[in-house]
PDB file of C-alpha atoms in Angstrom:
ATOM      1  CA  MET A   1      -0.326   0.233   0.168  1.00  0.00           C
ATOM      2  CA  ALA A   2       0.839   3.563  -0.268  1.00  0.00           C
ATOM      3  CA  TYR A   3      -0.223   7.120   0.409  1.00  0.00           C
ATOM      4  CA  LYS A   4      -1.748   9.350  -2.107  1.00  0.00           C
ATOM      5  CA  LYS A   5      -2.650  12.991  -1.630  1.00  0.00           C
ATOM      6  CA  THR A   6      -5.918  13.571  -1.385  1.00  0.00           C
ATOM      7  CA  THR A   7      -8.091  16.737  -1.182  1.00  0.00           C
ATOM      8  CA  ILE A   8     -10.938  17.547   1.414  1.00  0.00           C
ATOM      9  CA  LYS A   9     -13.803  16.894  -1.006  1.00  0.00           C
ATOM     10  CA  GLU A  10     -12.672  13.249  -1.564  1.00  0.00           C
ATOM     11  CA  PHE A  11     -12.033  12.444   1.710  1.00  0.00           C
ATOM     12  CA  ASP A  12     -14.483   9.500   2.198  1.00  0.00           C
ATOM     13  CA  LEU A  13     -14.390   8.506   5.748  1.00  0.00           C
ATOM     14  CA  ASN A  14     -17.001   9.027   8.208  1.00  0.00           C
ATOM     15  CA  PRO A  15     -16.054  10.737  11.369  1.00  0.00           C
ATOM     16  CA  PHE A  16     -18.183   9.466  13.779  1.00  0.00           C
ATOM     17  CA  ASP A  17     -17.102   5.653  12.926  1.00  0.00           C
ATOM     18  CA  SER A  18     -13.595   6.679  12.256  1.00  0.00           C
ATOM     19  CA  ILE A  19     -12.953   8.450  15.448  1.00  0.00           C
ATOM     20  CA  GLY A  20     -15.370   6.987  17.967  1.00  0.00           C
ATOM     21  CA  GLU A  21     -15.661   3.421  16.497  1.00  0.00           C
ATOM     22  CA  GLY A  22     -12.375   2.683  14.610  1.00  0.00           C
ATOM     23  CA  TRP A  23      -9.880   4.976  16.912  1.00  0.00           C
ATOM     24  CA  LEU A  24      -7.096   6.757  15.436  1.00  0.00           C
ATOM     25  CA  LEU A  25      -3.340   7.898  16.055  1.00  0.00           C
ATOM     26  CA  ILE A  26      -2.315  11.345  17.182  1.00  0.00           C
ATOM     27  CA  THR A  27       1.565  11.231  16.354  1.00  0.00           C
ATOM     28  CA  GLY A  28       4.140  13.696  17.139  1.00  0.00           C
ATOM     29  CA  TYR A  29       7.600  13.874  15.794  1.00  0.00           C
ATOM     30  CA  LYS A  30      10.819  15.537  16.889  1.00  0.00           C
ATOM     31  CA  ASP A  31      14.511  15.567  17.264  1.00  0.00           C
ATOM     32  CA  GLY A  32      14.449  12.359  15.094  1.00  0.00           C
ATOM     33  CA  VAL A  33      12.085  10.918  17.392  1.00  0.00           C
ATOM     34  CA  VAL A  34       8.383   9.895  16.521  1.00  0.00           C
ATOM     35  CA  ASN A  35       5.347   9.196  19.369  1.00  0.00           C
ATOM     36  CA  THR A  36       2.303   8.362  18.945  1.00  0.00           C
ATOM     37  CA  MET A  37      -1.026   7.591  21.371  1.00  0.00           C
ATOM     38  CA  THR A  38      -4.403   6.391  20.378  1.00  0.00           C
ATOM     39  CA  ALA A  39      -7.527   8.357  20.495  1.00  0.00           C
ATOM     40  CA  SER A  40     -11.417   7.725  20.617  1.00  0.00           C
ATOM     41  CA  TRP A  41     -12.640  11.413  20.888  1.00  0.00           C
ATOM     42  CA  GLY A  42     -11.968  14.500  18.100  1.00  0.00           C
ATOM     43  CA  GLY A  43     -13.330  16.343  15.859  1.00  0.00           C
ATOM     44  CA  LEU A  44     -13.408  17.518  12.230  1.00  0.00           C
ATOM     45  CA  GLY A  45     -14.997  20.402  10.508  1.00  0.00           C
ATOM     46  CA  ILE A  46     -14.504  23.994   9.412  1.00  0.00           C
ATOM     47  CA  LEU A  47     -13.749  26.782  11.958  1.00  0.00           C
ATOM     48  CA  TRP A  48     -12.647  29.993  11.253  1.00  0.00           C
ATOM     49  CA  SER A  49     -12.654  29.315   7.259  1.00  0.00           C
ATOM     50  CA  LYS A  50     -10.383  26.559   7.539  1.00  0.00           C
ATOM     51  CA  PRO A  51     -10.597  22.929   7.610  1.00  0.00           C
ATOM     52  CA  VAL A  52      -9.683  21.894  11.211  1.00  0.00           C
ATOM     53  CA  ALA A  53      -9.094  18.574  13.460  1.00  0.00           C
ATOM     54  CA  THR A  54      -9.726  19.089  17.066  1.00  0.00           C
ATOM     55  CA  VAL A  55      -7.961  16.566  19.359  1.00  0.00           C
ATOM     56  CA  PHE A  56      -7.819  16.181  22.881  1.00  0.00           C
ATOM     57  CA  VAL A  57      -4.424  15.055  24.961  1.00  0.00           C
ATOM     58  CA  ARG A  58      -3.956  14.545  28.772  1.00  0.00           C
ATOM     59  CA  PRO A  59      -1.178  16.385  30.174  1.00  0.00           C
ATOM     60  CA  GLU A  60       0.734  13.543  31.477  1.00  0.00           C
ATOM     61  CA  ARG A  61       0.586  12.018  28.126  1.00  0.00           C
ATOM     62  CA  TYR A  62       4.375  11.341  26.489  1.00  0.00           C
ATOM     63  CA  THR A  63       3.091  12.401  22.835  1.00  0.00           C
ATOM     64  CA  LYS A  64       1.965  15.760  24.524  1.00  0.00           C
ATOM     65  CA  GLU A  65       5.816  16.340  24.853  1.00  0.00           C
ATOM     66  CA  PHE A  66       6.225  16.173  21.352  1.00  0.00           C
ATOM     67  CA  ILE A  67       3.190  18.262  20.037  1.00  0.00           C
ATOM     68  CA  ASP A  68       3.806  20.855  22.342  1.00  0.00           C
ATOM     69  CA  GLN A  69       7.365  21.295  20.996  1.00  0.00           C
ATOM     70  CA  THR A  70       6.672  21.708  17.560  1.00  0.00           C
ATOM     71  CA  ASP A  71       4.223  23.453  15.138  1.00  0.00           C
ATOM     72  CA  TYR A  72       2.302  20.006  13.382  1.00  0.00           C
ATOM     73  CA  PHE A  73       1.333  16.663  14.585  1.00  0.00           C
ATOM     74  CA  THR A  74      -0.337  13.750  12.527  1.00  0.00           C
ATOM     75  CA  ILE A  75      -3.438  11.835  12.226  1.00  0.00           C
ATOM     76  CA  THR A  76      -3.693   8.710  10.873  1.00  0.00           C
ATOM     77  CA  PHE A  77      -7.120   6.540  10.419  1.00  0.00           C
ATOM     78  CA  PHE A  78      -6.918   2.503  10.891  1.00  0.00           C
ATOM     79  CA  ASN A  79      -9.284  -0.310   9.435  1.00  0.00           C
ATOM     80  CA  GLY A  80      -9.443  -2.968  12.162  1.00  0.00           C
ATOM     81  CA  TYR A  81      -5.911  -2.898  14.545  1.00  0.00           C
ATOM     82  CA  LYS A  82      -7.829  -2.538  17.626  1.00  0.00           C
ATOM     83  CA  LYS A  83      -5.553  -4.481  19.400  1.00  0.00           C
ATOM     84  CA  GLU A  84      -2.404  -2.723  18.023  1.00  0.00           C
ATOM     85  CA  LEU A  85      -4.403   0.383  18.856  1.00  0.00           C
ATOM     86  CA  GLY A  86      -4.656  -0.620  22.693  1.00  0.00           C
ATOM     87  CA  ILE A  87      -1.613  -1.401  23.444  1.00  0.00           C
ATOM     88  CA  LEU A  88      -0.450   2.111  21.836  1.00  0.00           C
ATOM     89  CA  GLY A  89      -3.362   3.923  23.494  1.00  0.00           C
ATOM     90  CA  THR A  90      -2.314   2.064  27.094  1.00  0.00           C
ATOM     91  CA  LYS A  91       1.741   1.939  26.961  1.00  0.00           C
ATOM     92  CA  SER A  92       3.778   5.040  27.182  1.00  0.00           C
ATOM     93  CA  GLY A  93       6.881   5.776  24.661  1.00  0.00           C
ATOM     94  CA  ARG A  94       9.049   6.708  27.379  1.00  0.00           C
ATOM     95  CA  ASP A  95       8.984   3.098  28.571  1.00  0.00           C
ATOM     96  CA  GLY A  96      10.182   1.278  25.412  1.00  0.00           C
ATOM     97  CA  ASP A  97       9.639   1.299  21.509  1.00  0.00           C
ATOM     98  CA  LYS A  98       5.593   0.715  21.426  1.00  0.00           C
ATOM     99  CA  ILE A  99       5.652   1.152  17.809  1.00  0.00           C
ATOM    100  CA  LYS A 100       8.000  -1.536  17.048  1.00  0.00           C
ATOM    101  CA  GLU A 101       5.920  -3.800  19.445  1.00  0.00           C
ATOM    102  CA  VAL A 102       3.143  -3.660  17.828  1.00  0.00           C
ATOM    103  CA  ASP A 103       4.566  -4.222  14.673  1.00  0.00           C
ATOM    104  CA  PHE A 104       3.564  -0.914  13.023  1.00  0.00           C
ATOM    105  CA  HIS A 105       5.617   0.912  10.633  1.00  0.00           C
ATOM    106  CA  VAL A 106       6.527   4.564  10.545  1.00  0.00           C
ATOM    107  CA  GLU A 107       6.202   6.289   6.709  1.00  0.00           C
ATOM    108  CA  MET A 108       7.216   9.905   6.664  1.00  0.00           C
ATOM    109  CA  ILE A 109       4.747  12.014   4.576  1.00  0.00           C
ATOM    110  CA  GLU A 110       5.904  15.814   3.851  1.00  0.00           C
ATOM    111  CA  ASP A 111       8.647  15.085   6.656  1.00  0.00           C
ATOM    112  CA  LEU A 112       5.843  14.182   9.136  1.00  0.00           C
ATOM    113  CA  PRO A 113       5.457  10.330  10.754  1.00  0.00           C
ATOM    114  CA  SER A 114       2.391   8.111   9.302  1.00  0.00           C
ATOM    115  CA  PHE A 115       1.708   4.470   9.759  1.00  0.00           C
ATOM    116  CA  GLN A 116       1.781   2.318   6.698  1.00  0.00           C
ATOM    117  CA  GLU A 117      -0.871   0.578   8.352  1.00  0.00           C
ATOM    118  CA  GLY A 118      -3.138   3.441   8.500  1.00  0.00           C
ATOM    119  CA  THR A 119      -6.113   4.091   5.977  1.00  0.00           C
ATOM    120  CA  HIS A 120      -5.786   8.202   5.753  1.00  0.00           C
ATOM    121  CA  MET A 121      -3.594  10.294   6.969  1.00  0.00           C
ATOM    122  CA  MET A 122      -3.597  14.336   7.937  1.00  0.00           C
ATOM    123  CA  ILE A 123      -0.884  16.179   8.492  1.00  0.00           C
ATOM    124  CA  CYS A 124      -2.400  19.429  11.231  1.00  0.00           C
ATOM    125  CA  LYS A 125      -0.696  22.753  11.945  1.00  0.00           C
ATOM    126  CA  LYS A 126      -1.704  23.989  15.480  1.00  0.00           C
ATOM    127  CA  LEU A 127      -3.996  26.982  15.364  1.00  0.00           C
ATOM    128  CA  TYR A 128      -4.824  26.945  19.262  1.00  0.00           C
ATOM    129  CA  VAL A 129      -4.509  25.149  22.496  1.00  0.00           C
ATOM    130  CA  ASP A 130      -6.165  25.348  25.878  1.00  0.00           C
ATOM    131  CA  SER A 131      -7.074  23.493  28.675  1.00  0.00           C
ATOM    132  CA  LEU A 132     -10.422  22.224  29.580  1.00  0.00           C
ATOM    133  CA  LYS A 133     -11.472  23.347  33.018  1.00  0.00           C
ATOM    134  CA  GLN A 134     -13.752  21.751  35.458  1.00  0.00           C
ATOM    135  CA  GLU A 135     -15.639  24.749  36.173  1.00  0.00           C
ATOM    136  CA  LYS A 136     -16.846  25.270  32.205  1.00  0.00           C
ATOM    137  CA  PHE A 137     -18.470  21.693  32.006  1.00  0.00           C
ATOM    138  CA  LEU A 138     -22.086  22.568  32.335  1.00  0.00           C
ATOM    139  CA  ASP A 139     -23.404  19.531  32.639  1.00  0.00           C
ATOM    140  CA  GLN A 140     -20.653  17.924  35.988  1.00  0.00           C
ATOM    141  CA  SER A 141     -21.841  14.612  35.435  1.00  0.00           C
ATOM    142  CA  ILE A 142     -19.525  14.529  32.399  1.00  0.00           C
ATOM    143  CA  PHE A 143     -16.773  15.451  34.388  1.00  0.00           C
ATOM    144  CA  THR A 144     -17.086  13.300  37.175  1.00  0.00           C
ATOM    145  CA  LYS A 145     -17.120  10.183  34.767  1.00  0.00           C
ATOM    146  CA  ASN A 146     -14.473  10.932  32.494  1.00  0.00           C
ATOM    147  CA  TYR A 147     -11.881  12.456  35.110  1.00  0.00           C
ATOM    148  CA  THR A 148     -11.580  10.162  38.001  1.00  0.00           C
ATOM    149  CA  LYS A 149      -8.009  10.134  37.191  1.00  0.00           C
ATOM    150  CA  GLY A 150      -5.333  11.705  35.057  1.00  0.00           C
ATOM    151  CA  GLY A 151      -5.181  15.392  34.154  1.00  0.00           C
ATOM    152  CA  ILE A 152      -7.815  17.032  31.997  1.00  0.00           C
ATOM    153  CA  HIS A 153      -7.323  17.309  28.013  1.00  0.00           C
ATOM    154  CA  ASP A 154      -5.955  19.901  26.632  1.00  0.00           C
ATOM    155  CA  MET A 155      -7.499  20.564  23.402  1.00  0.00           C
ATOM    156  CA  TYR A 156      -5.873  21.427  20.313  1.00  0.00           C
ATOM    157  CA  ILE A 157      -7.320  22.872  17.062  1.00  0.00           C
ATOM    158  CA  ALA A 158      -5.382  22.484  13.777  1.00  0.00           C
ATOM    159  CA  GLN A 159      -5.348  23.218  10.571  1.00  0.00           C
ATOM    160  CA  ILE A 160      -6.140  20.249   8.149  1.00  0.00           C
ATOM    161  CA  GLU A 161      -3.059  20.984   5.806  1.00  0.00           C
ATOM    162  CA  SER A 162      -2.872  17.740   3.464  1.00  0.00           C
ATOM    163  CA  ILE A 163      -4.415  14.570   3.374  1.00  0.00           C
ATOM    164  CA  TYR A 164      -3.468  11.203   1.835  1.00  0.00           C
ATOM    165  CA  GLN A 165      -5.113   8.244   1.353  1.00  0.00           C
ATOM    166  CA  ASN A 166      -3.237   4.929   1.330  1.00  0.00           C
ATOM    167  CA  ILE A 167      -4.352   2.869  -2.230  1.00  0.00           C
ATOM    168  CA  GLU A 168      -3.114  -0.014  -2.984  1.00  0.00           C
ATOM    169  CA  GLU A 169      -0.099   0.027  -5.513  1.00  0.00           C
TER     170      GLU A 169
END
């Protein structure tokens, strides 16, 4: 399989299925090192007249260090690979090479990392970041349900600069 650049109009994934059910990887790259994390929360849409992706990262995640130190990150979507994505979402790159452990293969596209096993990838440029705040939850049961342990997510809004689809050669 090989990635081919496509357009927003040709992007053919349902974000509700692809994010909430299929999961995705948020990946950062700095100093020649790739780190990634699984996410099942996020959004795609239009904001400030730009195509954007919104992702959420807890402050304790190692991937956050990679995202915070550069202007770009990538999002890779998958068809299957739930076991591997589960491992990538629960283990930390601080403790070892979890990408190698699940036998995923990094592919650099526009000098940013994606994975050969993915179906689609987006190159995202950060536009805005802020921390979610407990007092801003209008329904406090959402906070109570989702924040019993670990830090409250930071929200990143990023412009989708490029989209690639993995096609059969």
